[in-house]
CSV table of C-alpha atoms and ligand atoms in Angstrom, one decimal:
chain,number,residue,atom,x,y,z
A,492,MET,CA,4.7,-18.5,29.6
A,493,ILE,CA,6.3,-14.9,29.4
A,494,LYS,CA,6.2,-13.3,32.8
A,495,LYS,CA,8.0,-9.8,31.8
A,496,ASN,CA,6.4,-6.8,30.9
A,497,ILE,CA,7.3,-7.1,26.9
A,498,GLN,CA,7.0,-3.8,24.9
A,499,ILE,CA,6.2,-3.1,21.3
A,500,LEU,CA,7.7,-0.3,19.5
A,501,ASP,CA,5.6,0.3,15.9
A,502,THR,CA,7.8,2.2,13.5
A,503,THR,CA,5.3,2.3,10.7
A,504,LEU,CA,5.9,6.2,10.4
A,505,ARG,CA,9.5,5.4,10.0
A,506,GLU,CA,10.6,2.1,8.8
A,507,GLY,CA,7.3,1.4,7.2
A,508,GLU,CA,7.0,5.2,5.0
A,509,GLN,CA,10.4,3.8,3.9
A,510,THR,CA,8.0,1.7,1.9
A,511,PRO,CA,8.3,1.8,-2.1
A,512,GLY,CA,5.7,4.1,-3.2
A,513,VAL,CA,4.3,5.6,0.7
A,514,SER,CA,4.7,9.0,1.6
A,515,PHE,CA,2.1,10.1,4.6
A,516,THR,CA,1.2,13.5,5.2
A,517,ILE,CA,1.0,15.0,8.3
A,518,SER,CA,-3.2,14.3,9.0
A,519,GLN,CA,-2.3,11.1,8.0
A,520,LYS,CA,0.4,10.5,10.3
A,521,LEU,CA,-1.3,12.7,13.5
A,522,GLU,CA,-3.8,9.6,12.8
A,523,ILE,CA,-1.9,6.8,12.7
A,524,VAL,CA,0.3,7.9,15.9
A,525,LYS,CA,-3.5,8.1,17.5
A,526,MET,CA,-4.7,5.1,16.4
A,527,LEU,CA,-1.6,3.6,17.7
A,528,ASP,CA,-2.0,5.1,20.6
A,529,ALA,CA,-5.6,4.0,21.4
A,530,PHE,CA,-4.5,0.1,20.7
A,531,GLY,CA,-1.6,0.6,23.2
A,532,VAL,CA,1.7,0.6,21.6
A,533,ASP,CA,4.8,1.4,24.4
A,534,PHE,CA,7.1,3.2,21.5
A,535,ILE,CA,6.1,5.1,18.4
A,536,GLU,CA,9.5,5.8,16.2
A,537,VAL,CA,8.2,8.8,14.7
A,538,GLY,CA,10.6,9.7,11.5
A,539,HIS,CA,13.7,10.4,10.6
A,540,PRO,CA,13.7,14.5,11.3
A,541,ALA,CA,17.4,14.7,9.0
A,542,VAL,CA,15.9,13.4,6.1
A,543,SER,CA,13.0,16.3,5.1
A,544,ALA,CA,11.1,19.2,6.2
A,545,ASP,CA,7.8,17.3,5.8
A,546,ILE,CA,9.1,14.5,8.4
A,547,TYR,CA,10.7,17.3,10.5
A,548,LYS,CA,7.7,19.3,10.5
A,549,SER,CA,5.5,16.3,11.1
A,550,ILE,CA,7.3,15.1,14.1
A,551,LYS,CA,6.8,19.4,15.8
A,552,GLU,CA,3.4,18.4,15.0
A,553,ILE,CA,3.1,15.1,16.4
A,554,ASN,CA,4.8,16.2,20.0
A,555,LYS,CA,1.7,18.2,20.0
A,556,LEU,CA,-0.7,15.2,20.6
A,557,PRO,CA,-1.5,14.2,24.5
A,558,ILE,CA,-0.7,10.5,24.2
A,559,ASN,CA,0.7,7.8,26.4
A,560,ALA,CA,2.8,6.0,24.2
A,561,LYS,CA,6.8,7.4,24.0
A,562,THR,CA,8.2,8.9,20.9
A,563,ILE,CA,11.5,8.3,19.4
A,564,ALA,CA,13.1,10.3,16.5
A,565,HIS,CA,15.5,8.5,14.4
A,566,CYS,CA,18.9,9.3,13.3
A,567,ARG,CA,22.8,8.7,12.3
A,568,LEU,CA,25.9,9.1,14.5
A,569,LYS,CA,26.3,12.3,13.7
A,570,LYS,CA,26.2,15.7,15.4
A,571,GLU,CA,23.8,17.2,13.6
A,572,ASP,CA,21.7,14.6,13.1
A,573,ILE,CA,21.2,14.5,17.1
A,574,GLU,CA,20.9,18.3,17.5
A,575,GLN,CA,17.9,18.2,15.2
A,576,VAL,CA,16.2,15.8,17.3
A,577,LEU,CA,17.3,17.9,20.5
A,578,ASP,CA,15.7,21.0,19.2
A,579,LEU,CA,12.6,19.1,18.4
A,580,LYS,CA,12.3,18.2,22.1
A,581,MET,CA,12.3,14.6,22.0
A,582,SER,CA,13.1,12.2,25.0
A,583,TRP,CA,14.0,9.4,23.0
A,584,VAL,CA,16.7,9.0,20.1
A,585,GLY,CA,17.2,5.9,18.0
A,586,ILE,CA,20.7,6.0,17.1
A,587,PHE,CA,22.0,3.5,14.2
A,588,PHE,CA,25.2,2.0,13.1
A,589,GLY,CA,25.9,-0.6,10.9
A,590,THR,CA,28.5,-2.5,12.6
A,591,SER,CA,29.2,-5.5,10.3
A,592,GLN,CA,32.5,-6.0,8.1
A,593,SER,CA,30.8,-4.6,4.9
A,594,PHE,CA,29.3,-1.7,7.0
A,595,LEU,CA,32.6,-0.3,8.0
A,596,PHE,CA,35.1,-1.3,5.2
A,597,ASP,CA,32.7,-0.2,2.2
A,598,LYS,CA,30.0,2.3,3.6
A,599,TYR,CA,32.2,4.4,6.3
A,600,LYS,CA,35.9,3.5,5.2
A,601,ILE,CA,36.8,3.2,8.7
A,602,ASP,CA,38.1,0.2,11.3
A,603,GLU,CA,36.7,-1.0,14.1
A,604,LYS,CA,38.3,0.9,16.7
A,605,LYS,CA,37.0,4.0,15.3
A,606,CYS,CA,33.6,2.7,14.8
A,607,LEU,CA,33.7,2.0,18.4
A,608,GLU,CA,35.4,5.0,19.4
A,609,MET,CA,32.1,6.9,17.5
A,610,ILE,CA,29.5,4.8,19.1
A,611,LYS,CA,31.3,6.1,21.9
A,612,ASP,CA,31.4,9.6,20.8
A,613,GLY,CA,27.9,9.9,19.3
A,614,ILE,CA,25.9,8.4,22.5
A,615,LYS,CA,27.8,10.8,25.0
A,616,TYR,CA,26.8,13.9,22.9
A,617,ALA,CA,22.8,12.8,22.9
A,618,LYS,CA,23.4,11.4,26.5
A,619,ASN,CA,25.2,15.0,27.7
A,620,ASN,CA,22.2,16.4,26.5
A,621,GLY,CA,19.6,14.4,28.1
A,622,LEU,CA,18.4,12.9,25.7
A,623,LYS,CA,17.4,8.4,26.1
A,624,VAL,CA,18.9,6.4,23.7
A,625,ARG,CA,18.3,3.3,21.7
A,626,PHE,CA,21.7,2.3,20.2
A,627,THR,CA,21.2,0.1,17.1
A,628,ALA,CA,23.4,-1.8,15.1
A,629,GLU,CA,22.7,-2.6,12.0
A,630,ASP,CA,23.3,-5.5,10.1
A,631,ALA,CA,23.9,-6.8,13.3
A,632,SER,CA,23.3,-10.2,12.3
A,633,ARG,CA,25.9,-10.5,10.1
A,634,THR,CA,28.2,-8.9,12.5
A,635,ASP,CA,31.2,-11.2,13.5
A,636,ARG,CA,29.6,-12.1,17.3
A,637,GLU,CA,32.4,-10.9,19.6
A,638,PHE,CA,32.5,-7.3,18.0
A,639,LEU,CA,28.7,-7.0,18.3
A,640,LEU,CA,29.3,-7.6,22.1
A,641,ASN,CA,32.4,-5.2,21.9
A,642,VAL,CA,29.7,-2.6,20.2
A,643,ALA,CA,27.4,-3.3,22.7
A,644,ARG,CA,29.5,-2.6,26.0
A,645,VAL,CA,30.8,0.3,24.3
A,646,ALA,CA,27.1,1.0,24.1
A,647,GLU,CA,26.1,0.2,27.2
A,648,ASN,CA,28.9,1.9,29.3
A,649,ALA,CA,28.6,4.9,27.0
A,650,GLY,CA,24.8,5.7,28.7
A,651,ALA,CA,22.6,3.4,26.1
A,652,ASP,CA,19.2,2.8,28.1
A,653,ARG,CA,18.8,0.3,25.2
A,654,PHE,CA,20.6,-2.2,22.9
A,655,SER,CA,18.7,-2.7,19.8
A,656,ILE,CA,19.7,-5.7,17.4
A,657,ALA,CA,18.8,-5.3,13.5
A,658,ASP,CA,18.5,-7.9,11.6
A,659,THR,CA,19.0,-5.8,8.7
A,660,VAL,CA,19.2,-8.3,5.6
A,661,GLY,CA,16.4,-10.7,7.5
A,662,ILE,CA,18.8,-13.3,7.6
A,663,LEU,CA,17.6,-14.2,10.6
A,664,TYR,CA,16.0,-17.7,11.8
A,665,PRO,CA,14.2,-18.5,14.9
A,666,LYS,CA,16.7,-20.7,16.1
A,667,LYS,CA,19.8,-17.9,15.5
A,668,VAL,CA,17.7,-15.5,17.1
A,669,SER,CA,17.1,-17.5,20.3
A,670,GLN,CA,21.5,-17.9,20.2
A,671,ILE,CA,21.9,-14.1,19.3
A,672,VAL,CA,19.7,-12.9,21.9
A,673,SER,CA,19.7,-15.0,25.1
A,674,PHE,CA,24.0,-13.9,23.8
A,675,PHE,CA,23.0,-10.3,25.0
A,676,VAL,CA,20.2,-10.6,27.2
A,677,LYS,CA,22.8,-12.9,29.3
A,678,ASN,CA,25.4,-9.7,29.0
A,679,LEU,CA,24.3,-7.2,28.9
A,680,ASN,CA,22.0,-5.1,31.9
A,681,ILE,CA,20.4,-2.6,29.2
A,682,PRO,CA,17.3,-3.7,28.2
A,683,ILE,CA,17.6,-5.7,24.6
A,684,HIS,CA,15.9,-4.0,21.4
A,685,ALA,CA,15.2,-6.6,18.2
A,686,HIS,CA,13.8,-5.1,14.6
A,687,PHE,CA,13.4,-8.2,11.8
A,688,HIS,CA,13.5,-7.8,8.5
A,689,ASN,CA,11.2,-10.0,6.1
A,690,ASP,CA,12.9,-11.3,3.2
A,691,PHE,CA,12.6,-14.5,3.8
A,692,GLY,CA,9.2,-14.8,5.6
A,693,LEU,CA,10.1,-15.2,9.3
A,694,ALA,CA,9.9,-11.4,10.8
A,695,THR,CA,6.9,-12.4,12.7
A,696,SER,CA,8.4,-16.0,14.0
A,697,ASN,CA,11.7,-14.7,14.7
A,698,ALA,CA,9.7,-11.7,16.6
A,699,LEU,CA,8.0,-13.9,18.9
A,700,GLN,CA,11.7,-16.0,19.3
A,701,ALA,CA,13.3,-12.5,20.5
A,702,ILE,CA,10.4,-12.1,23.2
A,703,GLN,CA,10.9,-15.4,23.9
A,704,SER,CA,14.4,-15.6,24.1
A,705,GLY,CA,14.1,-12.3,26.4
A,706,ALA,CA,14.4,-9.4,24.5
A,707,THR,CA,12.3,-6.6,26.1
A,708,CYS,CA,10.8,-4.9,23.2
A,709,VAL,CA,10.0,-5.6,19.4
A,710,ASP,CA,10.0,-3.3,16.0
A,711,VAL,CA,7.0,-4.0,14.0
A,712,SER,CA,4.8,-1.9,11.2
A,713,VAL,CA,1.5,-1.7,10.4
A,714,ASN,CA,0.4,-4.4,7.7
A,715,GLY,CA,4.5,-5.3,7.8
A,716,LEU,CA,5.6,-1.8,6.1
A,717,GLY,CA,9.0,-1.3,5.4
A,718,GLU,CA,12.0,-1.6,3.1
A,719,ARG,CA,11.9,-4.8,0.6
A,720,CYS,CA,9.6,-7.3,2.3
A,721,GLY,CA,8.8,-5.3,5.8
A,722,ILE,CA,9.4,-5.8,8.6
A,723,SER,CA,7.4,-7.9,11.7
A,724,SER,CA,3.5,-7.2,11.7
A,725,LEU,CA,2.2,-5.0,14.3
A,726,VAL,CA,-1.3,-7.0,13.8
A,727,GLU,CA,0.9,-10.6,13.7
A,728,VAL,CA,3.0,-10.0,16.6
A,729,THR,CA,0.8,-8.8,19.3
A,730,MET,CA,-2.1,-11.4,18.3
A,731,SER,CA,0.6,-14.1,18.2
A,732,LEU,CA,1.6,-13.2,21.8
A,733,ASN,CA,-2.1,-12.4,22.9
A,734,GLU,CA,-3.3,-16.1,22.1
A,735,LEU,CA,-0.5,-18.6,21.3
A,736,LEU,CA,2.6,-16.9,24.0
A,737,LYS,CA,-0.7,-15.6,26.4
A,738,VAL,CA,1.9,-12.6,27.5
A,739,LYS,CA,-0.6,-10.1,29.7
A,740,ASN,CA,-0.8,-6.7,28.3
A,741,GLU,CA,-3.5,-4.1,28.1
A,742,TRP,CA,-3.4,-3.7,24.2
A,743,ASN,CA,-7.1,-2.9,23.1
A,744,LEU,CA,-7.2,-5.8,19.7
A,745,LYS,CA,-10.6,-4.8,18.6
A,746,LEU,CA,-8.5,-1.9,17.4
A,747,LEU,CA,-6.5,-4.4,15.0
A,748,ASN,CA,-8.5,-4.2,11.9
A,749,GLU,CA,-9.3,-0.6,11.8
A,750,ILE,CA,-5.7,0.4,11.8
A,751,SER,CA,-4.5,-1.9,9.1
A,752,GLN,CA,-7.3,-1.0,6.6
A,753,TYR,CA,-6.8,2.3,7.6
A,754,VAL,CA,-2.8,2.0,6.6
A,755,LYS,CA,-3.8,-0.3,3.8
A,756,ASN,CA,-6.4,2.7,2.6
A,757,VAL,CA,-4.2,5.3,2.8
A,758,THR,CA,-1.0,3.6,1.5
A,759,ASN,CA,-2.3,1.8,-1.3
A,760,VAL,CA,-0.1,-1.3,-0.3
A,761,SER,CA,-2.3,-4.3,-1.0
A,762,LEU,CA,-3.2,-6.7,1.8
A,763,ASN,CA,-2.5,-9.5,0.9
A,764,ASP,CA,-6.1,-11.3,0.7
A,765,ILE,CA,-5.0,-14.1,2.3
A,766,MET,CA,-2.8,-12.5,4.9
A,767,PRO,CA,-3.5,-13.4,8.6
A,768,ILE,CA,-6.0,-11.9,10.4
A,769,THR,CA,-6.7,-9.1,8.8
A,770,GLY,CA,-7.0,-10.3,5.0
A,771,LYS,CA,-9.7,-10.7,3.1
A,772,ASN,CA,-9.9,-14.4,3.5
A,773,ALA,CA,-9.1,-14.5,7.1
A,774,PHE,CA,-12.5,-15.4,8.8
A,775,THR,CA,-14.1,-16.5,5.3
A,776,HIS,CA,-15.1,-20.3,4.9
A,777,ASN,CA,-15.4,-22.1,1.6
A,778,GLY,CA,-16.0,-26.0,1.7
A,779,GLY,CA,-19.4,-27.3,2.1
A,780,LEU,CA,-17.9,-28.7,5.7
A,781,HIS,CA,-16.3,-26.0,6.9
A,782,VAL,CA,-19.1,-23.8,6.5
A,783,ALA,CA,-21.3,-26.4,8.2
A,784,SER,CA,-18.7,-27.1,11.3
A,785,VAL,CA,-18.5,-22.8,11.7
A,786,LEU,CA,-22.2,-22.0,11.7
A,787,ASN,CA,-22.6,-24.8,14.4
A,788,ASN,CA,-19.9,-23.8,16.7
A,789,PRO,CA,-17.1,-21.2,14.9
A,790,SER,CA,-13.7,-22.4,16.6
A,791,THR,CA,-13.9,-25.9,14.3
A,792,TYR,CA,-12.9,-23.8,11.6
A,793,GLU,CA,-10.5,-20.9,13.5
A,794,PRO,CA,-8.6,-19.7,16.0
A,795,ILE,CA,-10.0,-17.1,17.3
A,796,HIS,CA,-13.1,-15.5,17.1
A,797,PRO,CA,-13.3,-12.9,14.8
A,798,ASN,CA,-15.8,-10.4,17.3
A,799,LYS,CA,-11.9,-10.5,18.8
A,800,ILE,CA,-11.1,-8.1,16.1
A,801,ASN,CA,-14.1,-6.4,15.2
A,802,ARG,CA,-14.3,-8.8,12.0
A,803,GLU,CA,-17.2,-11.4,11.5
A,804,ASN,CA,-17.1,-14.4,9.3
A,805,THR,CA,-18.2,-14.8,5.9
A,806,PHE,CA,-19.3,-17.8,3.7
A,807,VAL,CA,-18.8,-18.5,-0.3
A,808,ILE,CA,-21.1,-19.9,-2.3
A,809,ASP,CA,-19.3,-21.9,-5.1
A,810,LYS,CA,-18.6,-25.0,-6.5
A,811,PHE,CA,-17.9,-26.6,-3.0
A,812,SER,CA,-20.9,-25.2,-1.0
A,813,GLY,CA,-23.2,-28.0,0.9
A,814,LYS,CA,-27.0,-27.3,1.4
A,815,THR,CA,-26.3,-25.8,5.1
A,816,ALA,CA,-23.8,-23.5,3.8
A,817,LEU,CA,-26.5,-22.4,0.6
A,818,LYS,CA,-29.7,-22.5,3.2
A,819,HIS,CA,-28.0,-20.1,5.1
A,820,CYS,CA,-26.7,-17.2,3.0
A,821,LEU,CA,-30.4,-17.7,1.1
A,822,LYS,CA,-31.5,-17.0,4.6
A,823,LYS,CA,-29.4,-14.0,4.9
A,824,LEU,CA,-31.5,-12.5,1.9
A,825,GLY,CA,-34.6,-13.3,3.0
A,826,LEU,CA,-35.6,-16.6,1.4
A,827,LYS,CA,-36.5,-20.3,1.9
A,828,PHE,CA,-37.4,-23.1,0.1
A,829,ASN,CA,-37.5,-26.8,-0.3
A,830,ASP,CA,-35.0,-29.3,0.0
A,831,GLN,CA,-36.0,-30.0,-3.3
A,832,ILE,CA,-35.2,-27.1,-4.4
A,833,ILE,CA,-32.0,-26.5,-3.0
A,834,GLU,CA,-30.8,-29.8,-4.2
A,835,ARG,CA,-31.5,-28.4,-7.6
A,836,ALA,CA,-30.1,-25.3,-6.8
A,837,LEU,CA,-26.5,-27.2,-5.8
A,838,ALA,CA,-26.5,-28.9,-8.9
A,839,GLU,CA,-26.5,-25.4,-11.0
A,840,ILE,CA,-24.0,-24.2,-8.7
A,841,LYS,CA,-21.6,-27.1,-8.7
A,842,SER,CA,-22.1,-27.2,-12.2
A,843,ASN,CA,-21.2,-24.1,-13.2
A,844,PRO,CA,-17.3,-24.0,-11.3
A,845,GLN,CA,-16.1,-21.2,-13.5
A,846,ILE,CA,-18.4,-19.0,-10.8
A,847,THR,CA,-16.3,-18.7,-7.9
A,848,ASN,CA,-18.4,-16.8,-5.2
A,849,TRP,CA,-21.6,-16.7,-6.4
A,850,THR,CA,-23.3,-12.5,-5.6
A,851,ASP,CA,-26.5,-11.7,-3.7
A,852,LYS,CA,-27.6,-11.0,-7.3
A,853,GLN,CA,-26.9,-13.9,-8.5
A,854,LEU,CA,-28.3,-16.6,-6.2
A,855,SER,CA,-31.2,-14.6,-6.4
A,856,SER,CA,-32.4,-15.2,-10.3
A,857,LEU,CA,-31.0,-18.6,-10.0
A,858,MET,CA,-33.1,-19.5,-7.1
A,859,GLU,CA,-36.0,-16.8,-9.3
A,860,LYS,CA,-36.0,-19.3,-12.3
A,861,LEU,CA,-35.3,-22.6,-10.4
A,862,ASN,CA,-38.9,-21.8,-8.6
A,863,SER,CA,-40.8,-20.8,-11.8
B,1307,HCA,C1,17.4,1.5,8.6
B,1307,HCA,C2,17.9,0.2,8.9
B,1307,HCA,C3,17.5,0.0,9.8
B,1307,HCA,C4,17.4,0.8,11.6
B,1307,HCA,C5,16.9,-0.5,12.4
B,1307,HCA,C6,16.9,0.7,13.9
B,1307,HCA,C7,18.1,-1.7,10.0
B,1307,HCA,O1,16.0,2.0,7.5
B,1307,HCA,O2,17.9,3.0,8.8
B,1307,HCA,O3,17.6,2.0,13.9
B,1307,HCA,O4,16.7,0.4,14.7
B,1307,HCA,O5,16.8,-2.4,9.5
B,1307,HCA,O6,18.4,-1.9,10.5
B,1307,HCA,O7,16.0,-0.4,9.6
B,1308,CU,CU1,15.1,-2.1,8.9
């Protein structure tokens, strides 16, 4: 069991807004911040102010909200970016800098020594101006381990408050996460953060592993939004922490579905129907045996009760349905028939496999036909 207090950083407004096709209005951002705060995340990454005037302005507005979560602004390892964060009177800045060979030599065209100097100077500048600093080694997962340790030590000695390991291209898997995170937890005194991209569908598993290996905070976004295939999902990570790892926290889980649906609606990025927990089918049952069992006791085919996140069971009528399911659906329509008619209705349903979800209207007219 995990005893220490686990923190969640939501970066829907920063990483999530980098999802192709997504741009939040300021009022949508304010709404999202209020929801995340009511849910109980610890940090909200509000954006990178140097990117655009609207992002700068949105951060200004967010800072007026009376919230409990700490807000953090993203910025490059550049004085001019840090200055904008200072102008915004932020308490926390998230400074990122790529540390892998390809970032140093192909992107920045500098050597390792220069990289370490820049990290030291940048962090010191932010600290001397009163900011709390999370330093992220971008592309940490492809950075030579020994050099990454140098980076982390330089960051810590320069005064960084947190060190974040970013799996920028999503290539880690739980066993590797365990090795990297435990290595840095052992070698540093400051808390470790981790940020996982989902290019291989492992972002949520990796976040859980990071926490099990001693990380203090993991980054998530609503519906897993982010560059390419996104990052670890707020809903998946917090529900798994709560249900599977029994982490004690004061999250208001009942709000998760509403947050997920709100962000789906304003981004137009659809939720996969079979997405865990907030996807359309997460609490829908189809097979006759499944429906009969769930009606008797939902836990037979559900890992969590849908009420936990303010959802309900639903049942589908199609060729897989049995008597119990059909009777239940008819009862909800206020209809009751003897077993003989129910059998005939089922026979009709089973002989129409092309209808994969009988609507109330279709069912009512079928029953009317059989009953006349
Ligand atoms: C980016 C890259 C980043 C940074 C993460 C961080 C990554 O979009 O700037 O600063 O914590 O995945 O490395 O999201
Ligand atoms: Cu990222």
